[in-house]
XYZ file of C-alpha atoms in Angstrom:
434
model
C 8.180 -11.576 -7.308
C 9.554 -8.509 -5.576
C 6.109 -6.926 -5.255
C 4.596 -10.112 -3.835
C 7.404 -10.550 -1.290
C 7.121 -6.926 -0.110
C 3.339 -7.184 0.334
C 3.849 -10.532 2.068
C 6.175 -8.795 4.517
C 3.474 -6.264 5.373
C 0.892 -8.947 6.262
C 3.198 -11.380 8.087
C 2.574 -9.904 11.531
C -1.244 -9.814 11.355
C -1.721 -13.330 12.813
C 0.662 -12.457 15.655
C -0.876 -9.128 16.722
C -3.069 -10.549 19.522
C -0.083 -12.575 20.816
C 2.604 -9.888 20.626
C 2.037 -8.534 24.171
C 2.869 -11.988 25.561
C 5.576 -12.833 23.022
C 7.425 -9.514 23.370
C 6.665 -8.799 27.040
C 4.942 -5.487 26.359
C 1.533 -3.830 26.651
C -1.093 -4.125 23.869
C -0.866 -0.382 23.217
C 2.896 -0.463 22.745
C 2.820 -3.487 20.440
C 0.719 -1.543 17.921
C 4.006 0.161 17.035
C 4.989 -3.054 15.248
C 2.472 -1.978 12.584
C 2.751 1.805 12.937
C 6.544 1.838 12.626
C 6.396 0.008 9.284
C 3.737 2.414 8.044
C 5.835 5.463 8.923
C 9.034 4.007 7.464
C 7.229 3.125 4.240
C 5.800 6.615 3.894
C 9.207 8.239 4.390
C 11.070 5.817 2.111
C 8.672 5.786 -0.850
C 9.299 9.288 -2.311
C 12.982 9.256 -1.334
C 13.739 5.905 -2.968
C 11.791 6.914 -6.079
C 13.829 10.079 -6.518
C 17.115 8.274 -5.873
C 16.094 5.662 -8.456
C 15.584 8.350 -11.085
C 18.953 9.895 -10.221
C 21.278 6.940 -9.657
C 19.591 3.917 -11.220
C 16.305 2.141 -10.560
C 17.828 -1.346 -10.457
C 20.403 -0.167 -7.936
C 17.711 1.200 -5.625
C 15.627 -1.929 -6.189
C 18.542 -3.992 -4.890
C 18.995 -1.642 -1.926
C 15.287 -1.982 -1.081
C 15.489 -5.773 -1.191
C 18.557 -5.684 1.067
C 16.523 -3.622 3.534
C 13.779 -6.246 3.407
C 16.258 -9.038 4.113
C 18.072 -7.122 6.861
C 14.871 -6.078 8.600
C 13.523 -9.633 8.436
C 16.697 -10.995 10.053
C 16.552 -8.405 12.859
C 12.881 -9.250 13.503
C 13.634 -12.991 13.410
C 16.250 -12.532 16.135
C 13.967 -10.380 18.312
C 12.527 -11.441 21.663
C 11.492 -7.984 22.919
C 9.624 -4.982 21.544
C 12.446 -2.553 20.680
C 14.454 -4.806 18.318
C 11.190 -5.964 16.733
C 10.248 -2.342 15.981
C 13.748 -1.719 14.598
C 13.389 -4.729 12.306
C 9.952 -3.625 11.140
C 11.237 -0.108 10.404
C 14.013 -1.550 8.236
C 11.475 -3.789 6.493
C 9.265 -0.767 5.816
C 12.083 0.894 3.889
C 11.645 -1.793 1.192
C 8.207 -0.650 0.065
C 9.658 1.231 -2.930
C 10.097 -2.074 -4.791
C 6.720 -1.800 -6.567
C 7.028 1.757 -7.988
C 10.667 1.071 -8.902
C 9.640 -2.132 -10.688
C 6.951 -0.323 -12.678
C 9.468 2.360 -13.642
C 12.003 -0.230 -14.844
C 9.284 -1.789 -16.985
C 8.578 1.550 -18.621
C 12.245 1.894 -19.551
C 12.763 -1.687 -20.773
C 9.560 -3.107 -22.254
C 8.044 -2.418 -25.683
C 4.927 -0.234 -25.593
C 2.535 -3.062 -26.444
C 3.594 -5.034 -23.352
C 3.813 -2.179 -20.873
C 0.136 -1.978 -19.869
C -0.202 -5.657 -18.972
C 3.155 -5.736 -17.173
C 2.450 -2.683 -15.008
C -1.067 -3.951 -14.242
C 0.359 -7.245 -13.003
C 3.045 -5.460 -10.985
C 0.409 -3.252 -9.340
C -1.757 -6.283 -8.570
C 1.168 -7.994 -6.825
C 0.549 -5.803 -3.775
C -2.864 -7.376 -3.232
C -1.773 -10.846 -4.310
C 1.009 -11.020 -1.735
C -1.315 -9.819 0.999
C -4.079 -12.296 0.146
C -1.714 -15.260 -0.137
C 0.461 -14.210 2.783
C -2.229 -14.124 5.461
C -3.166 -17.834 5.381
C 0.476 -18.836 4.954
C 1.476 -16.692 7.941
C -1.424 -18.075 10.006
C -0.371 -21.642 9.201
C 3.266 -21.010 10.089
C 2.326 -19.195 13.309
C 0.115 -22.104 14.410
C 2.444 -24.945 13.376
C 5.927 -23.652 14.238
C 7.894 -21.021 16.116
C 6.720 -17.501 15.213
C 10.279 -16.408 14.371
C 10.052 -18.633 11.276
C 7.701 -16.073 9.711
C 10.571 -13.609 9.487
C 13.142 -16.203 8.467
C 10.766 -17.102 5.610
C 10.528 -13.442 4.639
C 14.332 -13.141 4.647
C 14.735 -16.278 2.509
C 12.156 -15.035 -0.003
C 13.979 -11.710 -0.143
C 17.284 -13.451 -0.904
C 15.675 -15.403 -3.771
C 14.266 -12.220 -5.309
C 17.565 -10.379 -4.819
C 19.422 -13.080 -6.762
C 16.734 -13.071 -9.464
C 17.046 -9.303 -9.891
C 20.840 -9.558 -10.125
C 20.562 -12.226 -12.827
C 17.546 -11.029 -14.845
C 16.793 -7.333 -14.412
C 18.925 -4.863 -16.408
C 19.924 -1.432 -15.185
C 17.901 1.277 -16.882
C 19.926 3.780 -18.931
C 17.374 6.530 -18.144
C 18.693 8.736 -15.343
C 18.041 12.317 -14.380
C 21.310 12.934 -12.524
C 21.622 16.074 -10.441
C 21.881 16.645 -6.702
C 19.620 15.021 -4.125
C 17.276 17.438 -2.339
C 18.178 16.548 1.249
C 16.201 19.389 2.858
C 13.167 18.485 0.768
C 13.438 14.848 1.883
C 13.690 15.834 5.565
C 10.764 18.250 5.308
C 8.484 15.762 3.559
C 9.459 13.009 6.016
C 8.615 15.183 9.045
C 5.279 16.190 7.515
C 4.349 12.599 6.669
C 5.292 11.297 10.120
C 3.145 13.982 11.794
C 0.228 13.353 9.429
C 0.237 9.556 9.653
C 0.829 9.521 13.413
C -2.148 11.835 13.814
C -4.288 9.595 11.620
C -3.233 6.247 13.080
C -3.292 7.317 16.741
C -6.325 9.623 16.636
C -8.502 7.143 18.532
C -5.960 6.479 21.308
C -4.147 9.782 21.860
C -5.625 12.992 23.255
C -7.404 15.480 21.012
C -4.742 18.100 21.748
C -1.897 15.826 20.667
C -3.707 14.786 17.500
C -4.582 18.383 16.605
C -0.981 19.401 17.207
C 0.270 16.682 14.872
C -2.131 17.722 12.120
C -1.241 21.382 12.599
C 2.460 20.595 12.508
C 1.995 18.556 9.325
C 0.158 21.455 7.660
C 2.849 23.995 8.576
C 5.737 21.764 7.510
C 3.987 20.881 4.235
C 3.477 24.576 3.470
C 7.160 25.353 4.074
C 8.166 22.227 2.150
C 6.042 23.270 -0.840
C 7.626 26.727 -0.810
C 11.076 25.125 -0.796
C 10.287 22.629 -3.546
C 8.966 25.335 -5.890
C 12.200 27.301 -5.502
C 14.630 24.399 -5.601
C 16.467 23.835 -8.884
C 16.430 20.052 -8.344
C 13.422 19.309 -6.107
C 12.612 15.982 -4.485
C 9.117 16.213 -6.017
C 8.476 18.405 -9.050
C 5.288 20.088 -7.857
C 4.689 21.686 -11.238
C 4.528 18.246 -12.831
C 2.444 16.941 -9.936
C -0.018 19.807 -10.397
C -0.816 18.766 -13.963
C -4.466 17.886 -14.158
C -3.996 14.238 -15.077
C -1.356 13.584 -12.389
C -3.163 15.545 -9.666
C -6.567 13.960 -10.243
C -5.058 10.476 -10.520
C -3.315 10.921 -7.167
C -6.507 12.215 -5.528
C -8.533 9.348 -6.988
C -5.850 6.897 -5.786
C -6.033 8.170 -2.200
C -9.842 8.058 -2.140
C -9.920 4.631 -3.769
C -7.331 3.253 -1.318
C -9.578 4.427 1.515
C -12.335 2.310 0.009
C -10.123 -0.662 -0.755
C -8.842 -1.125 2.785
C -12.266 -1.255 4.437
C -12.760 -4.947 3.624
C -9.489 -5.862 5.350
C -10.891 -4.539 8.624
C -14.440 -5.898 8.435
C -14.267 -9.353 6.855
C -11.747 -10.871 9.335
C -13.828 -9.682 12.282
C -17.058 -11.152 10.895
C -15.304 -14.442 10.240
C -13.612 -14.703 13.655
C -16.317 -13.420 16.009
C -17.886 -16.335 17.904
C -21.099 -17.638 16.364
C -22.721 -17.320 19.810
C -22.691 -13.527 19.434
C -25.116 -13.799 16.541
C -22.867 -11.558 14.432
C -19.855 -13.773 13.681
C -19.045 -17.044 11.968
C -16.618 -18.475 14.548
C -13.877 -19.353 12.065
C -10.165 -19.810 12.754
C -7.464 -17.424 11.608
C -6.372 -19.934 8.962
C -9.888 -20.110 7.498
C -10.054 -16.328 7.600
C -6.896 -16.119 5.535
C -8.152 -18.720 3.068
C -11.352 -16.718 2.522
C -9.207 -13.807 1.294
C -7.128 -15.950 -1.091
C -9.670 -15.798 -3.978
C -9.483 -11.999 -3.819
C -5.746 -12.089 -4.565
C -6.146 -14.655 -7.336
C -8.953 -12.641 -8.959
C -6.798 -9.520 -8.685
C -4.034 -11.231 -10.631
C -6.509 -12.624 -13.192
C -8.021 -9.190 -13.870
C -4.613 -7.555 -14.436
C -4.490 -8.566 -18.154
C -8.155 -7.559 -18.491
C -7.225 -4.163 -17.097
C -4.451 -3.890 -19.698
C -6.802 -4.764 -22.568
C -9.364 -2.174 -21.509
C -6.584 0.394 -21.100
C -5.284 -0.339 -24.589
C -8.751 -0.145 -26.148
C -10.392 2.677 -24.172
C -7.655 4.339 -22.133
C -6.625 4.025 -18.470
C -9.232 6.563 -17.336
C -12.065 4.241 -18.340
C -10.318 1.295 -16.680
C -9.944 3.200 -13.422
C -13.596 4.255 -13.434
C -14.741 0.703 -14.168
C -12.621 -0.650 -11.319
C -14.120 1.797 -8.816
C -17.665 0.861 -9.876
C -16.925 -2.870 -9.466
C -15.529 -2.233 -5.973
C -18.628 -0.208 -5.081
C -20.819 -3.109 -6.235
C -18.799 -5.499 -4.074
C -19.255 -3.358 -0.978
C -22.925 -2.856 -1.780
C -23.389 -6.622 -1.877
C -21.429 -6.921 1.367
C -24.014 -4.841 3.218
C -26.491 -7.700 2.733
C -24.190 -10.755 2.436
C -22.632 -11.312 5.863
C -24.151 -14.509 7.199
C -22.147 -17.289 5.519
C -18.523 -17.938 4.613
C -19.326 -18.161 0.904
C -20.988 -14.731 1.106
C -17.709 -13.179 2.200
C -15.727 -15.119 -0.405
C -17.954 -13.637 -3.141
C -17.782 -10.120 -1.692
C -13.996 -10.295 -1.344
C -13.557 -11.657 -4.874
C -15.714 -8.923 -6.445
C -13.803 -6.227 -4.573
C -10.539 -7.879 -5.624
C -11.618 -7.769 -9.273
C -12.275 -4.043 -9.018
C -8.941 -3.430 -7.324
C -7.135 -5.382 -10.035
C -8.764 -3.252 -12.734
C -8.129 0.081 -11.012
C -4.600 -0.539 -9.756
C -3.455 -1.467 -13.245
C -4.715 1.850 -14.618
C -3.103 4.190 -12.093
C 0.544 3.762 -13.208
C -0.547 4.109 -16.843
C -2.215 7.444 -16.079
C 0.839 8.686 -14.197
C 3.435 7.549 -16.737
C 1.573 9.088 -19.667
C 1.903 12.507 -18.020
C 5.484 12.662 -16.736
C 8.865 12.538 -18.498
C 10.825 9.302 -18.314
C 13.423 10.930 -16.060
C 10.756 11.377 -13.350
C 8.977 8.019 -13.664
C 10.111 6.460 -10.386
C 9.477 9.610 -8.343
C 5.994 10.056 -9.849
C 5.032 6.406 -9.305
C 6.379 6.568 -5.755
C 4.252 9.613 -5.006
C 1.185 7.768 -6.312
C 2.040 4.808 -4.056
C 2.383 7.225 -1.140
C -1.073 8.681 -1.828
C -2.536 5.186 -1.672
C -0.763 4.582 1.645
C -2.280 7.763 3.080
C -5.709 6.589 1.909
C -5.379 3.186 3.567
C -4.095 4.729 6.812
C -7.049 7.103 6.957
C -9.425 4.231 6.211
C -7.979 2.196 9.073
C -8.411 5.082 11.517
C -11.978 5.870 10.438
C -13.004 2.212 10.503
C -11.484 1.847 13.966
C -13.607 4.729 15.259
C -16.755 3.270 13.671
C -16.107 -0.165 15.176
C -15.673 1.257 18.676
C -18.526 3.774 18.578
C -21.282 1.904 16.716
C -23.029 -1.317 17.616
C -22.421 -4.611 15.832
C -23.566 -5.483 13.153
C -24.487 -1.878 12.291
C -20.807 -0.873 12.371
C -19.969 -3.561 9.799
C -22.727 -2.406 7.472
C -21.704 1.240 7.930
C -18.080 0.507 6.989
C -19.266 -1.425 3.910
C -21.444 1.542 2.956
C -18.503 3.916 3.434
C -16.407 1.665 1.206
C -19.037 1.797 -1.542
C -19.474 5.562 -1.211
C -15.750 6.349 -1.359
C -15.300 4.024 -4.351
C -18.010 5.963 -6.176
C -16.367 9.238 -5.108
C -13.103 8.001 -6.654
C -15.076 7.291 -9.849
C -16.367 10.878 -9.885
C -12.830 12.242 -9.451
C -11.532 9.953 -12.221
C -14.272 11.212 -14.550
C -12.550 14.614 -14.617
C -9.199 13.159 -15.718
C -8.490 14.157 -19.346
C -9.635 11.463 -21.767
C -6.402 11.111 -23.722
C -2.885 12.334 -23.322
C -1.482 13.754 -26.558
């Protein structure tokens, strides 16, 4: 429930993006910060919350994250201008650690035979919430006051908060120690520079973008030097450099690049006027409903992912998921002319995502000690976020520079190619962990 509510929060504003300049009295360029601010806050919070969960209790940090979700939703619901809306979205973004924290609690509490299916379902909740949230948000935005979207998010957060208090136990596994404040600041600065450079590359000057990337590289180098010499680092780079962890994180970033491409192409095909010869002229509500089967298939394939992981290992599951996604994008190159075409393409891609996302936590957790579970899962989540951000930027450049429908086909082809590249990376992950 927590994972679904957090992913729902991330998609709530999509139906409102074209209307935000009018609703908030701001320019279209400035209103993009409603999305960018959440992205940056999520990137900063993910590794920090994971480490704090390992140190002071995963359930405690889970509750803190849900409180951030509720608080941010209330601030956004009370907003009538851009600045308080951005503040609310930043606070909401700090809740993204719910999914890696939830997976880590499962590792500590569940018997081994149930862990694979539980973590697969928890990983799939990110896609499920997004797929179900878009049509629900579109319906609410069309039928009632737009502030109700955020009141709904706050109410859902309260329900999950109460459920966690009643049901979820506090894990006895803690690492203790002192929090690496300098490491957290350094990583946060590097991530903000990197993601700002990626997300604003098409709108800011080349000099500004290059400066952000250069600054990110310098800060990351200094941060790595500090982490290797710190007695209690924010991220244990020696553990992260293990072959299984490193290759899983690289495959996750590449795969996330592939995964996000459909979210940028399918809505545009569906909503472009039919008179253009390239679109289907559908409403936002229909667009959201087309993506619903993808979320349902993702949830349905989670137990399949667990069975394959149990029988053949998570490496095979991850590779199979990437191949299925590549097949979905390959079909999408040719199936763009009817609504049912896009339903099929989205569902196939969703099946591949459900398989692959269930395998990633299993690969990570089999390679790190229990005292570092939350931090390691959070880092893997962060790598996926970097992949999706890069995908969004690249797809945006393709859509503005290439002609339609060639740009759509090119993005589909890029999605297939990067999914296959993730498969190649996963092939080098060790077969079994002793």
